[in-house]
CSV table of C-alpha atoms in Angstrom, one decimal:
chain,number,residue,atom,x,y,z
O,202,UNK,CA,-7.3,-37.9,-19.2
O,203,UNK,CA,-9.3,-38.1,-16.0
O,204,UNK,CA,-10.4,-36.2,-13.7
O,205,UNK,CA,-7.7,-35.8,-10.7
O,206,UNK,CA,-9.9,-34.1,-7.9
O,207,UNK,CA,-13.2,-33.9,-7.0
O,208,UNK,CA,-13.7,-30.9,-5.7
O,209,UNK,CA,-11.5,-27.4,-6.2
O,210,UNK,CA,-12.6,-24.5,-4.1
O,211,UNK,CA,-11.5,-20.9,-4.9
O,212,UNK,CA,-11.7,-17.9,-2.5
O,213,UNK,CA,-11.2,-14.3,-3.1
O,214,UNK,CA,-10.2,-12.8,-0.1
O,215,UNK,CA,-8.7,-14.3,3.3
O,216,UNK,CA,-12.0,-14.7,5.5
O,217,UNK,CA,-13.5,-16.6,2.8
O,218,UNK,CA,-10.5,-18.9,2.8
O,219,UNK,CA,-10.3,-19.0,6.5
O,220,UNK,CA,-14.0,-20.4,6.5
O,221,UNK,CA,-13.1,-22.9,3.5
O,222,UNK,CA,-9.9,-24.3,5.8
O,223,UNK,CA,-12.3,-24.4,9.1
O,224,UNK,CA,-14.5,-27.0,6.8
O,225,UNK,CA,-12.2,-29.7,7.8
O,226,UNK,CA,-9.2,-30.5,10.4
O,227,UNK,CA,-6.2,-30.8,8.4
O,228,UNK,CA,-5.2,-29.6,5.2
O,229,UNK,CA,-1.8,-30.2,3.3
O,230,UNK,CA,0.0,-27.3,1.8
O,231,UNK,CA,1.0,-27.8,-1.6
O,232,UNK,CA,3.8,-26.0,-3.4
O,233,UNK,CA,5.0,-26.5,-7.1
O,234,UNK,CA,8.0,-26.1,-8.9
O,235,UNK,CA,7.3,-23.8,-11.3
O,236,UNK,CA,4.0,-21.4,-9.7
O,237,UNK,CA,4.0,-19.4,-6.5
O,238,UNK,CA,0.8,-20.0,-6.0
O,239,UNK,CA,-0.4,-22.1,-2.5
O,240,UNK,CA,-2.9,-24.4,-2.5
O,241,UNK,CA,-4.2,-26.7,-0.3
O,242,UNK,CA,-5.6,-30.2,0.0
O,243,UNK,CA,-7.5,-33.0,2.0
O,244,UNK,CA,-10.1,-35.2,1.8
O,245,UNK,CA,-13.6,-37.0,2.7
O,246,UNK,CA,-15.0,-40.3,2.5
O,247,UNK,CA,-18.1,-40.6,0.9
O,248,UNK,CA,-20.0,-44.4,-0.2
O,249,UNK,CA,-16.6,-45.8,1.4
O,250,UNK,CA,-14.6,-43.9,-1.4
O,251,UNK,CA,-12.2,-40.8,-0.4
O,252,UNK,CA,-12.7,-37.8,-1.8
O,253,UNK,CA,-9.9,-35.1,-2.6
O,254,UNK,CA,-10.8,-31.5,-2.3
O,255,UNK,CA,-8.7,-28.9,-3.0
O,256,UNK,CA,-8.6,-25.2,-2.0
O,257,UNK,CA,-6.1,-21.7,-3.5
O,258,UNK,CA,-7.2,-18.3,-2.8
O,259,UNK,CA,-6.5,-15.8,-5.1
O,260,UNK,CA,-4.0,-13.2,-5.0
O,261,UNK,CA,-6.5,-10.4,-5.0
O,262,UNK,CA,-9.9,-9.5,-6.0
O,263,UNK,CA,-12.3,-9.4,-9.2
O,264,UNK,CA,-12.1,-11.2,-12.6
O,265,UNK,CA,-8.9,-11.2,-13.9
O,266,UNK,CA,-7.5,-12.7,-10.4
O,267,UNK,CA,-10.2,-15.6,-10.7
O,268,UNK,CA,-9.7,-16.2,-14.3
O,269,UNK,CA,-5.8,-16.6,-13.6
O,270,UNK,CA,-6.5,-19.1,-10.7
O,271,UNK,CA,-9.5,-21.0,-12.3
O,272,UNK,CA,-7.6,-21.8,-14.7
O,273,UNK,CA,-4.2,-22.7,-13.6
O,274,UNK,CA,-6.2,-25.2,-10.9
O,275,UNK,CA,-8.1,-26.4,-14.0
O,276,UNK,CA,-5.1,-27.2,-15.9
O,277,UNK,CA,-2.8,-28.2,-13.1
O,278,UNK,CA,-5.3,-30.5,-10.9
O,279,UNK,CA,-8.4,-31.2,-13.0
O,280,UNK,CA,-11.1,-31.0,-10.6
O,281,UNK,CA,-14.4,-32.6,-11.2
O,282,UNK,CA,-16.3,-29.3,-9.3
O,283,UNK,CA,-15.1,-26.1,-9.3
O,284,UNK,CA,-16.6,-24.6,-7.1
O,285,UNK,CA,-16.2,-20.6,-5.9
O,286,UNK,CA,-17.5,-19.8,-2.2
O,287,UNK,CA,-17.7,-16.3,-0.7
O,288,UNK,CA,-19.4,-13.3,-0.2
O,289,UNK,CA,-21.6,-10.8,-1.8
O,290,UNK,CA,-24.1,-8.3,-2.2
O,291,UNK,CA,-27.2,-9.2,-2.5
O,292,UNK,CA,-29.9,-6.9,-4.7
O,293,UNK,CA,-32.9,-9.5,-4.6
O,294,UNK,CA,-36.4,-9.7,-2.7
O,295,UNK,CA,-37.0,-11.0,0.5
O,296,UNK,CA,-32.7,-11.6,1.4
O,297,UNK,CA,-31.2,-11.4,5.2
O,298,UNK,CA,-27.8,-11.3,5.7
O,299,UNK,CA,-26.3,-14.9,5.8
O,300,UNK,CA,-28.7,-15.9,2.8
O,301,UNK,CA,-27.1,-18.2,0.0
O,302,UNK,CA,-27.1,-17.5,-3.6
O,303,UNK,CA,-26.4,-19.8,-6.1
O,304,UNK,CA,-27.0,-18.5,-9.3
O,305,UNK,CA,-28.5,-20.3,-12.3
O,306,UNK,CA,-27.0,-17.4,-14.7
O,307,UNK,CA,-24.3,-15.3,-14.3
O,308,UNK,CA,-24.2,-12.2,-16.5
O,309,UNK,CA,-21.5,-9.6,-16.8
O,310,UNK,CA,-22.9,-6.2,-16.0
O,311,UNK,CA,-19.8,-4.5,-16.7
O,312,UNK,CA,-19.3,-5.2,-20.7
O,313,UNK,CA,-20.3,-2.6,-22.5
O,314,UNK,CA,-19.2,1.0,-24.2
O,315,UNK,CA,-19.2,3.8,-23.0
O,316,UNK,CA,-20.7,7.0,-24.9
O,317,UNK,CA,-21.9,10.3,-24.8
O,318,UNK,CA,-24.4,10.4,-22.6
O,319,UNK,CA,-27.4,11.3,-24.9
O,320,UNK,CA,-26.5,8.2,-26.9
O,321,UNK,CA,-26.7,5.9,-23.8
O,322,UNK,CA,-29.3,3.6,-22.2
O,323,UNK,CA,-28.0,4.4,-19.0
O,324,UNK,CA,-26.4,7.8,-17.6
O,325,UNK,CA,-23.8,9.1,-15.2
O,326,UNK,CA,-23.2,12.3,-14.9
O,327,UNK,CA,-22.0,13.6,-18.4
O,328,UNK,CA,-20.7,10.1,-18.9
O,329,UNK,CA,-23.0,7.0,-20.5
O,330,UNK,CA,-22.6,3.4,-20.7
O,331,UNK,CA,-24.1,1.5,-23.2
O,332,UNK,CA,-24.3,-2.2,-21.9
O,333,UNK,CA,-23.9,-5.3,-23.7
O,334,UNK,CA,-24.2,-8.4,-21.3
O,335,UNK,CA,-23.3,-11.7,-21.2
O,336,UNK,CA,-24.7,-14.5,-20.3
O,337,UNK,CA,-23.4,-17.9,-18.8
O,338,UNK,CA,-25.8,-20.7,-17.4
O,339,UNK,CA,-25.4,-23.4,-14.7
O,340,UNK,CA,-24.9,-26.8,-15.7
O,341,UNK,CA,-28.7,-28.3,-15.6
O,342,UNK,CA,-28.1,-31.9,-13.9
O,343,UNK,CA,-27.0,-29.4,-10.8
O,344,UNK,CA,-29.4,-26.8,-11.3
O,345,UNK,CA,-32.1,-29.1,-10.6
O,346,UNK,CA,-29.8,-31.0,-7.7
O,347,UNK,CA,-30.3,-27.0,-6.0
O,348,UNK,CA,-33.7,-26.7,-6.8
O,349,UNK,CA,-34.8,-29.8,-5.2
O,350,UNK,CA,-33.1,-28.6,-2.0
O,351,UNK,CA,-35.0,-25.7,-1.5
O,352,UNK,CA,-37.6,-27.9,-0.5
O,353,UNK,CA,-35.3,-31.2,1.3
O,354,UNK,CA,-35.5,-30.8,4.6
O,355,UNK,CA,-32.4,-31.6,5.2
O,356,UNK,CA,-31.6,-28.2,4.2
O,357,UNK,CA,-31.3,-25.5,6.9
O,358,UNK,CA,-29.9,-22.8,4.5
O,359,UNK,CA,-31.9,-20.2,3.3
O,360,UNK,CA,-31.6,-20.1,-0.2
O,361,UNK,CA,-32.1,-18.2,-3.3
O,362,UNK,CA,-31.7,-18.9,-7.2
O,363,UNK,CA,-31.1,-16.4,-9.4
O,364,UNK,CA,-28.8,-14.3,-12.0
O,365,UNK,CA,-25.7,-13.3,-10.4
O,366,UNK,CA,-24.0,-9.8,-11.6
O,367,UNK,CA,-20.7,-9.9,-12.1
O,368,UNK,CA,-18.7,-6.6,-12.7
O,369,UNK,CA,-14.9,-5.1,-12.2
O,370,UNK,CA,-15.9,-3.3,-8.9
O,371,UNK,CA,-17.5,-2.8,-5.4
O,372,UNK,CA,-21.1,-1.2,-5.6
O,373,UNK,CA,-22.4,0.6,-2.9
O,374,UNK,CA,-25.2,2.4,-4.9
O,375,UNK,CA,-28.6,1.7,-5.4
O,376,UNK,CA,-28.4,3.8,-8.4
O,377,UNK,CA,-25.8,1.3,-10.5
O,378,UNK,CA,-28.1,-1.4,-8.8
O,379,UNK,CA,-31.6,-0.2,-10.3
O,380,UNK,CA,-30.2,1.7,-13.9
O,381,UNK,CA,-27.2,-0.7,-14.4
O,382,UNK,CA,-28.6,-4.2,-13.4
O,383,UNK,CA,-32.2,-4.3,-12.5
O,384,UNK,CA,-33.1,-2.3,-15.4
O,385,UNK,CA,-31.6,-5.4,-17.7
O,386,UNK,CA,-31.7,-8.3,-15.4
O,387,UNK,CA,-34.8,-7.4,-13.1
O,388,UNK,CA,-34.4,-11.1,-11.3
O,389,UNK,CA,-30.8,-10.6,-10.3
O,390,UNK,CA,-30.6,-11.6,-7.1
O,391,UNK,CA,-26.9,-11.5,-6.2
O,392,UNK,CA,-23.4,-8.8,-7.0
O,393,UNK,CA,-20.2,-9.8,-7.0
O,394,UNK,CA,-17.1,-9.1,-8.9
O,395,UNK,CA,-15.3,-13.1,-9.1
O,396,UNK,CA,-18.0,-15.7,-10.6
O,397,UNK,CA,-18.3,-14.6,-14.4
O,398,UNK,CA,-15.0,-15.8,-14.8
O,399,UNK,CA,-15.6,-19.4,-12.7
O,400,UNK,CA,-18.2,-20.4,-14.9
O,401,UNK,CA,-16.3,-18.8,-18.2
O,402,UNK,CA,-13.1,-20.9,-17.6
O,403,UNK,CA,-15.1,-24.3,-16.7
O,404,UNK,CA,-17.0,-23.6,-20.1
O,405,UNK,CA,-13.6,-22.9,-22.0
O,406,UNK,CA,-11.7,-25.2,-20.6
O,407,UNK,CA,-9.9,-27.9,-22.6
O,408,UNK,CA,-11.4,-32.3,-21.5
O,409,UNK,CA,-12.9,-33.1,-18.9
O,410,UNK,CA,-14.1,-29.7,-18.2
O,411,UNK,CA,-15.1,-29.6,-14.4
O,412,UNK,CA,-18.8,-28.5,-13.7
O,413,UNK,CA,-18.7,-25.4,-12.4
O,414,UNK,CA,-20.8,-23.8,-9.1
O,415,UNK,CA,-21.5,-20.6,-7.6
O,416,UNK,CA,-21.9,-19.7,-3.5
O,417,UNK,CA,-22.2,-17.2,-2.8
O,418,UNK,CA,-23.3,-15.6,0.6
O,419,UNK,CA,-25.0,-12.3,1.4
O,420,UNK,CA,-23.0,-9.8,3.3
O,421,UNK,CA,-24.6,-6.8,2.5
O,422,UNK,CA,-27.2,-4.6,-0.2
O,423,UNK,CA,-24.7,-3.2,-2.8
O,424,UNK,CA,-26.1,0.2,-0.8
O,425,UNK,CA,-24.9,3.1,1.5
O,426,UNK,CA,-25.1,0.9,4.5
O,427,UNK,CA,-22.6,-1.0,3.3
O,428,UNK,CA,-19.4,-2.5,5.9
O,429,UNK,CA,-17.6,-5.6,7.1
O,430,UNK,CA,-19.9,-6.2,9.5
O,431,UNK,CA,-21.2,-9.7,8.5
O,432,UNK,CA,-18.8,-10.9,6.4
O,433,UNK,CA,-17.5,-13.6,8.6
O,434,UNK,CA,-20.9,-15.1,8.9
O,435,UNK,CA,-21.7,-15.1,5.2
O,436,UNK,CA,-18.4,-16.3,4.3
O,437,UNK,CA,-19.5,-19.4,6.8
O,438,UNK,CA,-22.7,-19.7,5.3
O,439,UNK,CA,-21.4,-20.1,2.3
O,440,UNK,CA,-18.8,-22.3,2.6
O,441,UNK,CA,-20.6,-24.7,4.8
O,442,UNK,CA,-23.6,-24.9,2.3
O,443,UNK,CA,-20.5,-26.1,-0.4
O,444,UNK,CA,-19.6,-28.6,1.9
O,445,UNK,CA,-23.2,-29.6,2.8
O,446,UNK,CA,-23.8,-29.3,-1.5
O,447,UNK,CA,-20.7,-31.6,-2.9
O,448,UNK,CA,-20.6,-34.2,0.1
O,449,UNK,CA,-24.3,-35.1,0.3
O,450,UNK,CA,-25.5,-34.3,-3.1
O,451,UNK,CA,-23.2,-34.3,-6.2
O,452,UNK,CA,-22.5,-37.5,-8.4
O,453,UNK,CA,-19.1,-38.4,-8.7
């Protein structure tokens, strides 16, 4: 069995998959038989050989809905990338809004057990949690395609490597930030509540496994100050530093 598609690009919410369709003119819906699921396709042309990229955006947000999707696309169309594009928070040094994440690990900050809280690591309220992380990495061969293009100049996205923390749900306090992720992970650079399951189903997945990739784009600091305001532009970011990523940079 080969691989079917080059690229597969999954979304979590609808301006993420608004900015994915806006990548190029025309896309073809595709429907199946036997799945309700939509997913789109189209193409580009790259060393005089066309390309087929495909698109699906989940049915709503967090792991379970990416695991579902990841998978069924994996099975269904056997994409050489899978690739995730969206937004986040991010909880590293030096970040703006707009600023792309991809992350060399992805942990999950939400496995764990929760305890009485004199037994715990961490505490809230009467209530502890007792974590126990996992850990998944980032192919190498494209860890070191990313690295290298923090420095091309070629690249005009601002961009930071990192852990990414992936849990069940939104965060908008510092204090799950600094006891809950910081405190076991103090590099994490991104939060979001999708990728775990990206890199977990590429890894799991039966021959060829596609490689799997992370973008991720900052929309705000997992704080009080939270809102929708700049969604829209890290959802563009993010989705135009994939395009930039698989049709300039990534062997097929």
């Amino acid at each position: 069995m080969d691989y079917n598609y080059d690229v597969a690009i999954i979304t979590a919410v609808k301006i993420e998959t608004e900015s994915v369709k806006r990548l190029y003119e025309s896309w073809n819906e595709i429907k199946l038989d036997d799945d309700s699921q939509v997913y789109y396709e189209t193409s580009f042309e790259k060393d005089g050989v066309k390309r087929r990229v495909l698109t699906a955006q989940q049915t709503e947000m967090g792991m379970t809905a990416a695991s579902h999707l990841a998978s069924k696309i994996v099975n269904t169309f056997r994409p050489r990338y899978l690739i995730m594009t969206g937004i986040a928070a991010g909880i590293g040094a030096d970040q703006i809004y707009g600023d792309v994440i991809v992350p060399d690990v992805i942990w999950n900050y939400s496995a764990g057990k929760f305890v009485s809280a004199e037994n715990a690591d961490i505490t809230f309220g009467d209530v502890g949690f007792l974590p126990r992380p996992v850990a998944l990495e980032l192919d190498k061969d494209i860890l070191k395609i990313i690295e290298d293009l923090k420095t091309d100049p070629d690249n005009e996205f601002h961009l930071h490597i990192g852990p990414m923390a992936c849990g069940n749900s939104v965060v908008a306090n510092r204090d799950v930030v600094d006891k809950q992720i910081h405190s076991l992970f103090p590099k994490t650079t991104g939060l979001d509540m999708e990728s775990y399951s990206i890199f977990y189903v590429a890894l799991h997945s039966s021959e060829p496994k596609p490689k799997a990739i992370v973008i991720k784009s900052i929309c705000d600091y997992a704080d009080s100050q939270k809102s929708d305001q700049y969604q829209k532009f890290a959802a563009y970011t993010s989705s135009q530093f994939a395009k930039f990523l698989y049709e300039n940079y990534l062997p097929y």
